[in-house]
PDB file of C-alpha atoms in Angstrom:
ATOM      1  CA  UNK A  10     -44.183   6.361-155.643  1.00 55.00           C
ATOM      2  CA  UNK A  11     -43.474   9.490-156.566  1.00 63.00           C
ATOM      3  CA  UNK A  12     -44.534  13.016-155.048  1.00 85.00           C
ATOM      4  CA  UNK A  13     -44.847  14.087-158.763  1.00 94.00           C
ATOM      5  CA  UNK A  14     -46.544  12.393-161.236  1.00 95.00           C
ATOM      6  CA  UNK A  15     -45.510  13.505-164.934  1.00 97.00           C
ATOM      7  CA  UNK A  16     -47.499  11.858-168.138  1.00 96.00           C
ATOM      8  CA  UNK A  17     -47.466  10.947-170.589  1.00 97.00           C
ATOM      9  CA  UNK A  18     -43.956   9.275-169.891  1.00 95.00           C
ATOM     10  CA  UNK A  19     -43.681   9.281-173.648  1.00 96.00           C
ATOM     11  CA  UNK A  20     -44.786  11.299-176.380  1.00 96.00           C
ATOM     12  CA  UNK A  21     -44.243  10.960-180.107  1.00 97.00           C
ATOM     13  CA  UNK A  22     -45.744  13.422-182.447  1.00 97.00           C
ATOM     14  CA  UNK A  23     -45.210  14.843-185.960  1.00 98.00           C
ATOM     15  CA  UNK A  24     -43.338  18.121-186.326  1.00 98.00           C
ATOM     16  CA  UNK A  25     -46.517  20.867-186.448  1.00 98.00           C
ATOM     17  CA  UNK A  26     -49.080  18.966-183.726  1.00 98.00           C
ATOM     18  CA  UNK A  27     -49.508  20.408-180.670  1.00 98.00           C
ATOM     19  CA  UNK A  28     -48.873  18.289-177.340  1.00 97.00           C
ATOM     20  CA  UNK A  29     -49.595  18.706-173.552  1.00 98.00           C
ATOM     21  CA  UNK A  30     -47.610  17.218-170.357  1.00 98.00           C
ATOM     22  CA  UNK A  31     -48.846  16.739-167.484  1.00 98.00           C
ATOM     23  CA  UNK A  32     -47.268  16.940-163.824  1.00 97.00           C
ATOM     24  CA  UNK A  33     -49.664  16.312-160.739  1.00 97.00           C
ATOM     25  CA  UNK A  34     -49.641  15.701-157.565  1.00 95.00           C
ATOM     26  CA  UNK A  35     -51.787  15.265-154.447  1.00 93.00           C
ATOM     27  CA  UNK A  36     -49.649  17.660-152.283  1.00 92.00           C
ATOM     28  CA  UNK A  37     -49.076  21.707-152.715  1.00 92.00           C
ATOM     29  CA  UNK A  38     -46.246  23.489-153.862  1.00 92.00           C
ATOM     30  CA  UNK A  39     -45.530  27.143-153.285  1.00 90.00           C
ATOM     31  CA  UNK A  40     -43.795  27.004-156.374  1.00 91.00           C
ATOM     32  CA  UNK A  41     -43.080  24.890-159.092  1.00 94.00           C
ATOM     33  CA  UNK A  42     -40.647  24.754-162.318  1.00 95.00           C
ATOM     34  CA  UNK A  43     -40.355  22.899-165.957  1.00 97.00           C
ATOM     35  CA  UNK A  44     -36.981  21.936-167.054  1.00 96.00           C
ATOM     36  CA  UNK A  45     -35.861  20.545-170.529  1.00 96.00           C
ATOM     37  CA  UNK A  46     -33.001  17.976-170.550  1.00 95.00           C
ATOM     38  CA  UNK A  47     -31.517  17.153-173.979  1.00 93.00           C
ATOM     39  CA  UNK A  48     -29.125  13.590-173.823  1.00 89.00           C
ATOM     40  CA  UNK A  49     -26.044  14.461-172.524  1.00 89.00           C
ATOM     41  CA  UNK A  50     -26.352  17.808-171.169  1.00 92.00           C
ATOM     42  CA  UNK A  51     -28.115  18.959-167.412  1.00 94.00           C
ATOM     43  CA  UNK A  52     -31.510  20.116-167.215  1.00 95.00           C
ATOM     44  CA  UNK A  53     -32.731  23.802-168.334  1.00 95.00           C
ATOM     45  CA  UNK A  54     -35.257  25.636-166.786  1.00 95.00           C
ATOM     46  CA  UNK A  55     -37.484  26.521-168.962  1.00 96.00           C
ATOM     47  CA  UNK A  56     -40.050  28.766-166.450  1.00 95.00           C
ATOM     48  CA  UNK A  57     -41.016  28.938-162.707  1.00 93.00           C
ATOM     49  CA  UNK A  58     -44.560  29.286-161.929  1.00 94.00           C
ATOM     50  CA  UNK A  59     -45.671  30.631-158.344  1.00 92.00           C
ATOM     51  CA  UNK A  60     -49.395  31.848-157.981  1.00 93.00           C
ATOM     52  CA  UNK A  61     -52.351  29.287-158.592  1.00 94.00           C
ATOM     53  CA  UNK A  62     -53.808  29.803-162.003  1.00 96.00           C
ATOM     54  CA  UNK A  63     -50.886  31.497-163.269  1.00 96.00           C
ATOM     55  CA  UNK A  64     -50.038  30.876-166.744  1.00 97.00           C
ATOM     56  CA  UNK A  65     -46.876  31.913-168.612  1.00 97.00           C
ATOM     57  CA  UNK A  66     -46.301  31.494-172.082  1.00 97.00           C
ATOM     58  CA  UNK A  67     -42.786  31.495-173.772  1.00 95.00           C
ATOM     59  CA  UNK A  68     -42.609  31.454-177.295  1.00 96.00           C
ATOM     60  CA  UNK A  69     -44.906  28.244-178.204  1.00 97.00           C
ATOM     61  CA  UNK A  70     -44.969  26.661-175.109  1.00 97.00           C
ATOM     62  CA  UNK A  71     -47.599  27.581-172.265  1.00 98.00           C
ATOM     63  CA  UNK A  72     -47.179  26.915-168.733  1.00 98.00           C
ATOM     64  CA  UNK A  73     -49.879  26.434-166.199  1.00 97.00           C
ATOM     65  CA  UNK A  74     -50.257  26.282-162.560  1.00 97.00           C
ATOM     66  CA  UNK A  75     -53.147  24.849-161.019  1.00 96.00           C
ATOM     67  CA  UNK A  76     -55.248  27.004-158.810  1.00 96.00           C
ATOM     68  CA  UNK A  77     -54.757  24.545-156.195  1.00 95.00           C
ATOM     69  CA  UNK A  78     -51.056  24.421-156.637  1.00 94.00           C
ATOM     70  CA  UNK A  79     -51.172  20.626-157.005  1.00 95.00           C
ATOM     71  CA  UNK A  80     -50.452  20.308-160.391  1.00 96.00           C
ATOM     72  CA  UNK A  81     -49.148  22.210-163.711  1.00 97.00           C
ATOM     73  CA  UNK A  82     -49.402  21.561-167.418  1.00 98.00           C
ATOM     74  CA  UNK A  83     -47.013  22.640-170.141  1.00 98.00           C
ATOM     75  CA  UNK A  84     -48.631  22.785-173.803  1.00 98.00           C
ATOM     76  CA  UNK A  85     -46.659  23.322-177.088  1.00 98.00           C
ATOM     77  CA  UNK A  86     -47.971  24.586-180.134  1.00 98.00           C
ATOM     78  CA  UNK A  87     -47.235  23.674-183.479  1.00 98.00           C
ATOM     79  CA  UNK A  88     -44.250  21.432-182.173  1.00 97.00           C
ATOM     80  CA  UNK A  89     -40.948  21.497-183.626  1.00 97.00           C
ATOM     81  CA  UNK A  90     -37.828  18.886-183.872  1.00 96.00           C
ATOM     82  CA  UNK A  91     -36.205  21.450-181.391  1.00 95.00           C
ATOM     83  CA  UNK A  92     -38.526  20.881-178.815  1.00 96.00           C
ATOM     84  CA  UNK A  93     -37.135  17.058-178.542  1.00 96.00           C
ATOM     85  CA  UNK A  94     -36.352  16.784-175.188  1.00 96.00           C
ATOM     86  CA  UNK A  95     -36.945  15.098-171.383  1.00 96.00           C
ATOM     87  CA  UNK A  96     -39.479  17.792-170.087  1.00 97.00           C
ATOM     88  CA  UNK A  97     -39.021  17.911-166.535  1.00 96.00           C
ATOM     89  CA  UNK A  98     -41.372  19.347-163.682  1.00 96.00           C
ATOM     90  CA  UNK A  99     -40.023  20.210-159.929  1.00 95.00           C
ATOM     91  CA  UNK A 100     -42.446  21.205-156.881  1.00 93.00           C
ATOM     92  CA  UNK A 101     -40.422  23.134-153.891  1.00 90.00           C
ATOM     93  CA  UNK A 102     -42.237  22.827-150.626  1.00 83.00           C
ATOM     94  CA  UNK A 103     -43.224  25.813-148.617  1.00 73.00           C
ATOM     95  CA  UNK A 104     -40.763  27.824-149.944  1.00 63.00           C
ATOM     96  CA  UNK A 105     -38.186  25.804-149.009  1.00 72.00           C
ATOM     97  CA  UNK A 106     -34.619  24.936-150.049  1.00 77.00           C
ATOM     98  CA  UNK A 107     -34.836  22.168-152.557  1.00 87.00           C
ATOM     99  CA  UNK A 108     -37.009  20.839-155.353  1.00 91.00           C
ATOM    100  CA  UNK A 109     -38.536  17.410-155.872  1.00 92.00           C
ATOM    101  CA  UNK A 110     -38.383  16.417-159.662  1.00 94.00           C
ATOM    102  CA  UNK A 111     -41.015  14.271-161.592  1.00 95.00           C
ATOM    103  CA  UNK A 112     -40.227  11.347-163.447  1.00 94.00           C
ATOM    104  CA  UNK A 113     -40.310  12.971-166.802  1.00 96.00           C
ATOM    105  CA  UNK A 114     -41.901  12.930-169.827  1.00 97.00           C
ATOM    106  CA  UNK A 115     -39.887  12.285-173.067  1.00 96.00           C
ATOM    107  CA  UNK A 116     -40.918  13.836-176.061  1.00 97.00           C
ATOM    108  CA  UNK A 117     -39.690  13.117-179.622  1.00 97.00           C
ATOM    109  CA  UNK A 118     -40.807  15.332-182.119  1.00 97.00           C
ATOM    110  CA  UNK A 119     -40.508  13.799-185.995  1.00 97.00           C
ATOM    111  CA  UNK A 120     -39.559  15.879-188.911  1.00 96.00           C
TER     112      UNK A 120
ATOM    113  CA  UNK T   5     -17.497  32.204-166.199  1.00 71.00           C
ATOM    114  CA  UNK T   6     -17.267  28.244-166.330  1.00 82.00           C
ATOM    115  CA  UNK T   7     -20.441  27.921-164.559  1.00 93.00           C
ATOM    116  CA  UNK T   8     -21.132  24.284-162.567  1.00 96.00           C
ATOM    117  CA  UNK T   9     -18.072  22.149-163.330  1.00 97.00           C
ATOM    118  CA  UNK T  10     -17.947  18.127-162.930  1.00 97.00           C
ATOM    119  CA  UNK T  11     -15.441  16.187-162.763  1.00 97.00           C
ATOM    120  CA  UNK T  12     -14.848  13.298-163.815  1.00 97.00           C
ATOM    121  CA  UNK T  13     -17.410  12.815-166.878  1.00 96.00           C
ATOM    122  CA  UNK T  14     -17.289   8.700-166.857  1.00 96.00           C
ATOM    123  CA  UNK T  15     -16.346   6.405-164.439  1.00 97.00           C
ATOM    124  CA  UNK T  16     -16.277   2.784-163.439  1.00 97.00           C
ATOM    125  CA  UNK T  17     -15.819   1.921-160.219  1.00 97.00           C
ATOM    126  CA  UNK T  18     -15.219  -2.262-158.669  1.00 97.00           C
ATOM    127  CA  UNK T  19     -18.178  -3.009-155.581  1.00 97.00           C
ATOM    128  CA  UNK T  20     -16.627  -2.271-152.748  1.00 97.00           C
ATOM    129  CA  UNK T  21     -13.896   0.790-154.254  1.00 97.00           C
ATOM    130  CA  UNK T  22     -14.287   4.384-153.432  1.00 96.00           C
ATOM    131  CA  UNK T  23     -14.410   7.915-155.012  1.00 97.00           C
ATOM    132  CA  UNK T  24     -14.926  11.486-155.217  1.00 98.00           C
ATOM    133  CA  UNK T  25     -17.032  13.363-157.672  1.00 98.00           C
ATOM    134  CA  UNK T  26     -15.947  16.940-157.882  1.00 98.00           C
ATOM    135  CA  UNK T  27     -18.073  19.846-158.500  1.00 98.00           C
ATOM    136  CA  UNK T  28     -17.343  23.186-158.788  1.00 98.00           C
ATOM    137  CA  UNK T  29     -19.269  26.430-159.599  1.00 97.00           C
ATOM    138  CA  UNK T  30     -17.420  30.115-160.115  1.00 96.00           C
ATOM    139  CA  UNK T  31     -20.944  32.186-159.789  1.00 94.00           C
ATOM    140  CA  UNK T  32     -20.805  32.502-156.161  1.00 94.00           C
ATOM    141  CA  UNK T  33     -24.078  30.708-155.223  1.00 95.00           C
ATOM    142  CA  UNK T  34     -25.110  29.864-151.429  1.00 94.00           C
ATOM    143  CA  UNK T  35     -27.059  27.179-152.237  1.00 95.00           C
ATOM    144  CA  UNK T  36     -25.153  23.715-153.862  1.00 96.00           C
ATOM    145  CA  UNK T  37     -27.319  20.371-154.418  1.00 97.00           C
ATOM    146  CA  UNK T  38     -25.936  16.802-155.602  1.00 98.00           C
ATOM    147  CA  UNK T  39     -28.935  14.519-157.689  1.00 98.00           C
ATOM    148  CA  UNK T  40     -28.969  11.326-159.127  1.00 98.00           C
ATOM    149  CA  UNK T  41     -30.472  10.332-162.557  1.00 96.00           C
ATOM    150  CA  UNK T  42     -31.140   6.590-163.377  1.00 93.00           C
ATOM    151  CA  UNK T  43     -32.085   5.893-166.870  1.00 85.00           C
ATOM    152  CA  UNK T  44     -35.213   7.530-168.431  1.00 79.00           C
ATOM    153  CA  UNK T  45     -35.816   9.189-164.594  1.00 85.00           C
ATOM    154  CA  UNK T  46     -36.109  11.897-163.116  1.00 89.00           C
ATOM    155  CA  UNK T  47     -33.836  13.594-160.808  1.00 95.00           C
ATOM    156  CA  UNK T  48     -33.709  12.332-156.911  1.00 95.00           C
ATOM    157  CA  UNK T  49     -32.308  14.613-154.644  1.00 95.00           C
ATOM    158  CA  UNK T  50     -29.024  13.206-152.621  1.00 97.00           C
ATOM    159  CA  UNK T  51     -27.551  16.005-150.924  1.00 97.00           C
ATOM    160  CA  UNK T  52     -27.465  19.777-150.831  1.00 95.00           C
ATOM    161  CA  UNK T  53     -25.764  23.146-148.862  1.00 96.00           C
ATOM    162  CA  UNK T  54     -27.139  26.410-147.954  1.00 94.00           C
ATOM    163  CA  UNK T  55     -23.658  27.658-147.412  1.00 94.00           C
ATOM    164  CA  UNK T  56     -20.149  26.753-146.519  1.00 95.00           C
ATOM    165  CA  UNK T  57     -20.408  24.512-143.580  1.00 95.00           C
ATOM    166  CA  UNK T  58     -23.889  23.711-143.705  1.00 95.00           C
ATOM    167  CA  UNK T  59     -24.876  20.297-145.211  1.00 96.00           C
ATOM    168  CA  UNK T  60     -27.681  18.847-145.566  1.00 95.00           C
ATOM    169  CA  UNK T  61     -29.557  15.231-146.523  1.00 95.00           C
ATOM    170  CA  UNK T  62     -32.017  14.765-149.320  1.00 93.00           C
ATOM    171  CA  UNK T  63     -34.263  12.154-150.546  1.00 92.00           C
ATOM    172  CA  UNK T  64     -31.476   9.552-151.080  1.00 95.00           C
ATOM    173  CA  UNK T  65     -28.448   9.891-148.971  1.00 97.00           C
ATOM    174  CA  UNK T  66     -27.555   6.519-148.288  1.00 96.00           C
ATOM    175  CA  UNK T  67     -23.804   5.466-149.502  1.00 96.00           C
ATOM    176  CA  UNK T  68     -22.860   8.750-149.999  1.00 98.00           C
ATOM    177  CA  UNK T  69     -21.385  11.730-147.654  1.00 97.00           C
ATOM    178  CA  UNK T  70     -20.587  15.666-148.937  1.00 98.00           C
ATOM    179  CA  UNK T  71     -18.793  18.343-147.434  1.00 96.00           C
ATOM    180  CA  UNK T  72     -18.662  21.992-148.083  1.00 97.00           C
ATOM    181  CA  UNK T  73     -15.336  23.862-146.499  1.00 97.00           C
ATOM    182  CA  UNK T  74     -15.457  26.568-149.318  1.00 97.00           C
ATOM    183  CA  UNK T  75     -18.245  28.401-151.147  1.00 97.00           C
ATOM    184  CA  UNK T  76     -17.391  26.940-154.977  1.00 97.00           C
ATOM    185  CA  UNK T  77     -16.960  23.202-154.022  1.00 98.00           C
ATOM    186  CA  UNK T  78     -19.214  20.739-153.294  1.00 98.00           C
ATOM    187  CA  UNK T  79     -17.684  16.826-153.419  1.00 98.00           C
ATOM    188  CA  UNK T  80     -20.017  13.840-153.262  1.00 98.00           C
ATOM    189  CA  UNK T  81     -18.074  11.250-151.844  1.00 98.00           C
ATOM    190  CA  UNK T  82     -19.359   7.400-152.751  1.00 96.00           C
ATOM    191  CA  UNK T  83     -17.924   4.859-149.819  1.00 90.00           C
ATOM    192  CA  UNK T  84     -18.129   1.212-150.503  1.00 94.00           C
ATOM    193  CA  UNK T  85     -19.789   1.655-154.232  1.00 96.00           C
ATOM    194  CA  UNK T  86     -22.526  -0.545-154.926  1.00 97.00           C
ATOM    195  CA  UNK T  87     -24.121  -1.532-158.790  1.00 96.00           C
ATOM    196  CA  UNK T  88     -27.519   0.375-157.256  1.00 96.00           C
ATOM    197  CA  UNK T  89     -25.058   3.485-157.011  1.00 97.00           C
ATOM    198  CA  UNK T  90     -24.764   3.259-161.063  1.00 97.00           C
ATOM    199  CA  UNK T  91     -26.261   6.395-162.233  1.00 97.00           C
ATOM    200  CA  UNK T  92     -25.770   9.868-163.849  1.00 97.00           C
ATOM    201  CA  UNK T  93     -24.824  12.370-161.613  1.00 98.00           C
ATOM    202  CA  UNK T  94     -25.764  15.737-161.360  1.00 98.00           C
ATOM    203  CA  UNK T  95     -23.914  18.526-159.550  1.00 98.00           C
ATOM    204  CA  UNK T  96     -26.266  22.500-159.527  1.00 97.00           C
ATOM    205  CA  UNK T  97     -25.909  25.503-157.705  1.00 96.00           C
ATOM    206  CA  UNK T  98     -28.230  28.315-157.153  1.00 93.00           C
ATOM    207  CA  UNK T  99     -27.788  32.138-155.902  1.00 90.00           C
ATOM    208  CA  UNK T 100     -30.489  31.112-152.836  1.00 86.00           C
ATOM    209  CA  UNK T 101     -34.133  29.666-153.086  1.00 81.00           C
ATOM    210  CA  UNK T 102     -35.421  28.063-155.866  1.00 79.00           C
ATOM    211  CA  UNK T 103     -38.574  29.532-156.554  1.00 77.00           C
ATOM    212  CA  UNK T 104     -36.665  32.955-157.240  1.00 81.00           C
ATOM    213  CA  UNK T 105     -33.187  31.963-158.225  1.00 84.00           C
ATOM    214  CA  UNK T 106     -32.819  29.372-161.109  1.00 88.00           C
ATOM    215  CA  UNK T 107     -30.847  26.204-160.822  1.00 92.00           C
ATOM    216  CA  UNK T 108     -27.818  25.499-162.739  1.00 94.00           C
ATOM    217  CA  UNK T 109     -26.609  22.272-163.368  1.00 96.00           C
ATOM    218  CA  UNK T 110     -23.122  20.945-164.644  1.00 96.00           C
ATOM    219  CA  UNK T 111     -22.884  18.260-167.269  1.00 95.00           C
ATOM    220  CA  UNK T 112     -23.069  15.093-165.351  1.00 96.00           C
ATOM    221  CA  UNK T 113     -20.660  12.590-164.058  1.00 97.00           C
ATOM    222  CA  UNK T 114     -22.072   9.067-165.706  1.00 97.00           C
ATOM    223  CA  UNK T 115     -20.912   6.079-162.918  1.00 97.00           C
ATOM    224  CA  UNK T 116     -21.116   2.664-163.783  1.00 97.00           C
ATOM    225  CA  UNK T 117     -20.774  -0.124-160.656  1.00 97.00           C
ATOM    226  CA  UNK T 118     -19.970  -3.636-161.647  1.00 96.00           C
TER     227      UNK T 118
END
């Protein structure tokens, strides 16, 4: 099982919808990141997110940390054929030295 | 700046043969971390280094050893390969911890065992 649970694990919407992903988990993270992975190429990060209830926005995407620091959303708006990617979310422990990665969630965004 | 070099891109490998994926980084970072990617999955975490010297095991170590005698190189070395080893690779380095210093990751090394 994984310490990171990401869903949808696929998501298929029409260029202009909006769309959320999910990534939660039952432990806490002092920190945790979103990554975009396009085929081919090593993840991006996208944003890192550190104090519960913190939300960051970037362009049309939104980023939210839970205020337990369990769990984090990421919501784009009026989606666009760019944003076709692997979305990606990674928890570090206790401000440790590595990151734990969730399974994904693959979005395809349709002209 | 080059960034996080891999080398090679593809491979295929026999069971049983050896090799080394190379990875290389020219930003000076302290902190160097080796992941696998199986298809339409995330990233596990095999290996990483806080600094030359210092090695240390992830989430999925087995069949696999690293070493880190200089700051820019960090080989993954695959002993007796094995078709459960056939994965992407991913090679990233990072200036220190990751909640203040991003991740970057090289291109990927794509292995096939058969």
């Amino acid at each position: 099982t994984q310490l990171l649970e990401q869903s949808p694990q696929f998501l298929s919407i029409q260029e202009g919808e909006n769309l959320t992903v999910y990534c939660n988990s039952s432990s806490v993270f002092s920190s945790l990141q979103w990554y975009r992975q396009e085929p081919g190429e090593g993840p991006v990060l996208l944003v890192t997110v550190v104090t519960g209830g913190e939300v960051k926005k970037l362009k049309r995407l939104t980023f939210q940390f839970g205020d337990a620091r369990k769990d984090s959303s990421l919501h784009i708006t009026a989606a666009q054929p760019g944003d076709t990617g692997l979305y990606l979310c990674a928890g570090e422990k206790a401000a440790g030295n590595k990151l734990t990665f969730g399974g994904g969630t693959r979005v395809l965004v349709k002209p | 700046n080059a960034g996080v070099t891999q080398t090679p891109k593809f491979r295929i490998l026999k069971i049983g043969q050896s090799m080394t994926l190379q990875c290389t980084q020219d930003m000076n970072h302290n902190y160097m971390y080796w992941y696998r990617q199986d298809p339409g999955m995330g990233l596990k975490l095999i290996y990483y280094s806080v600094g030359a010297g210092i090695t240390d095991k992830g989430e999925v170590p087995n069949g696999y050893n690293v070493s880190r005698s200089t700051t820019e190189d960090f080989p993954l070395r695959l002993e007796l390969a094995a078709p459960s080893q056939t994965s992407v690779y991913f090679c990233a380095s990072s200036y220190s911890y990751p909640r203040d210093y991003e991740q970057y990751f090289g291109p990927g090394t794509r292995l096939t065992v058969t």
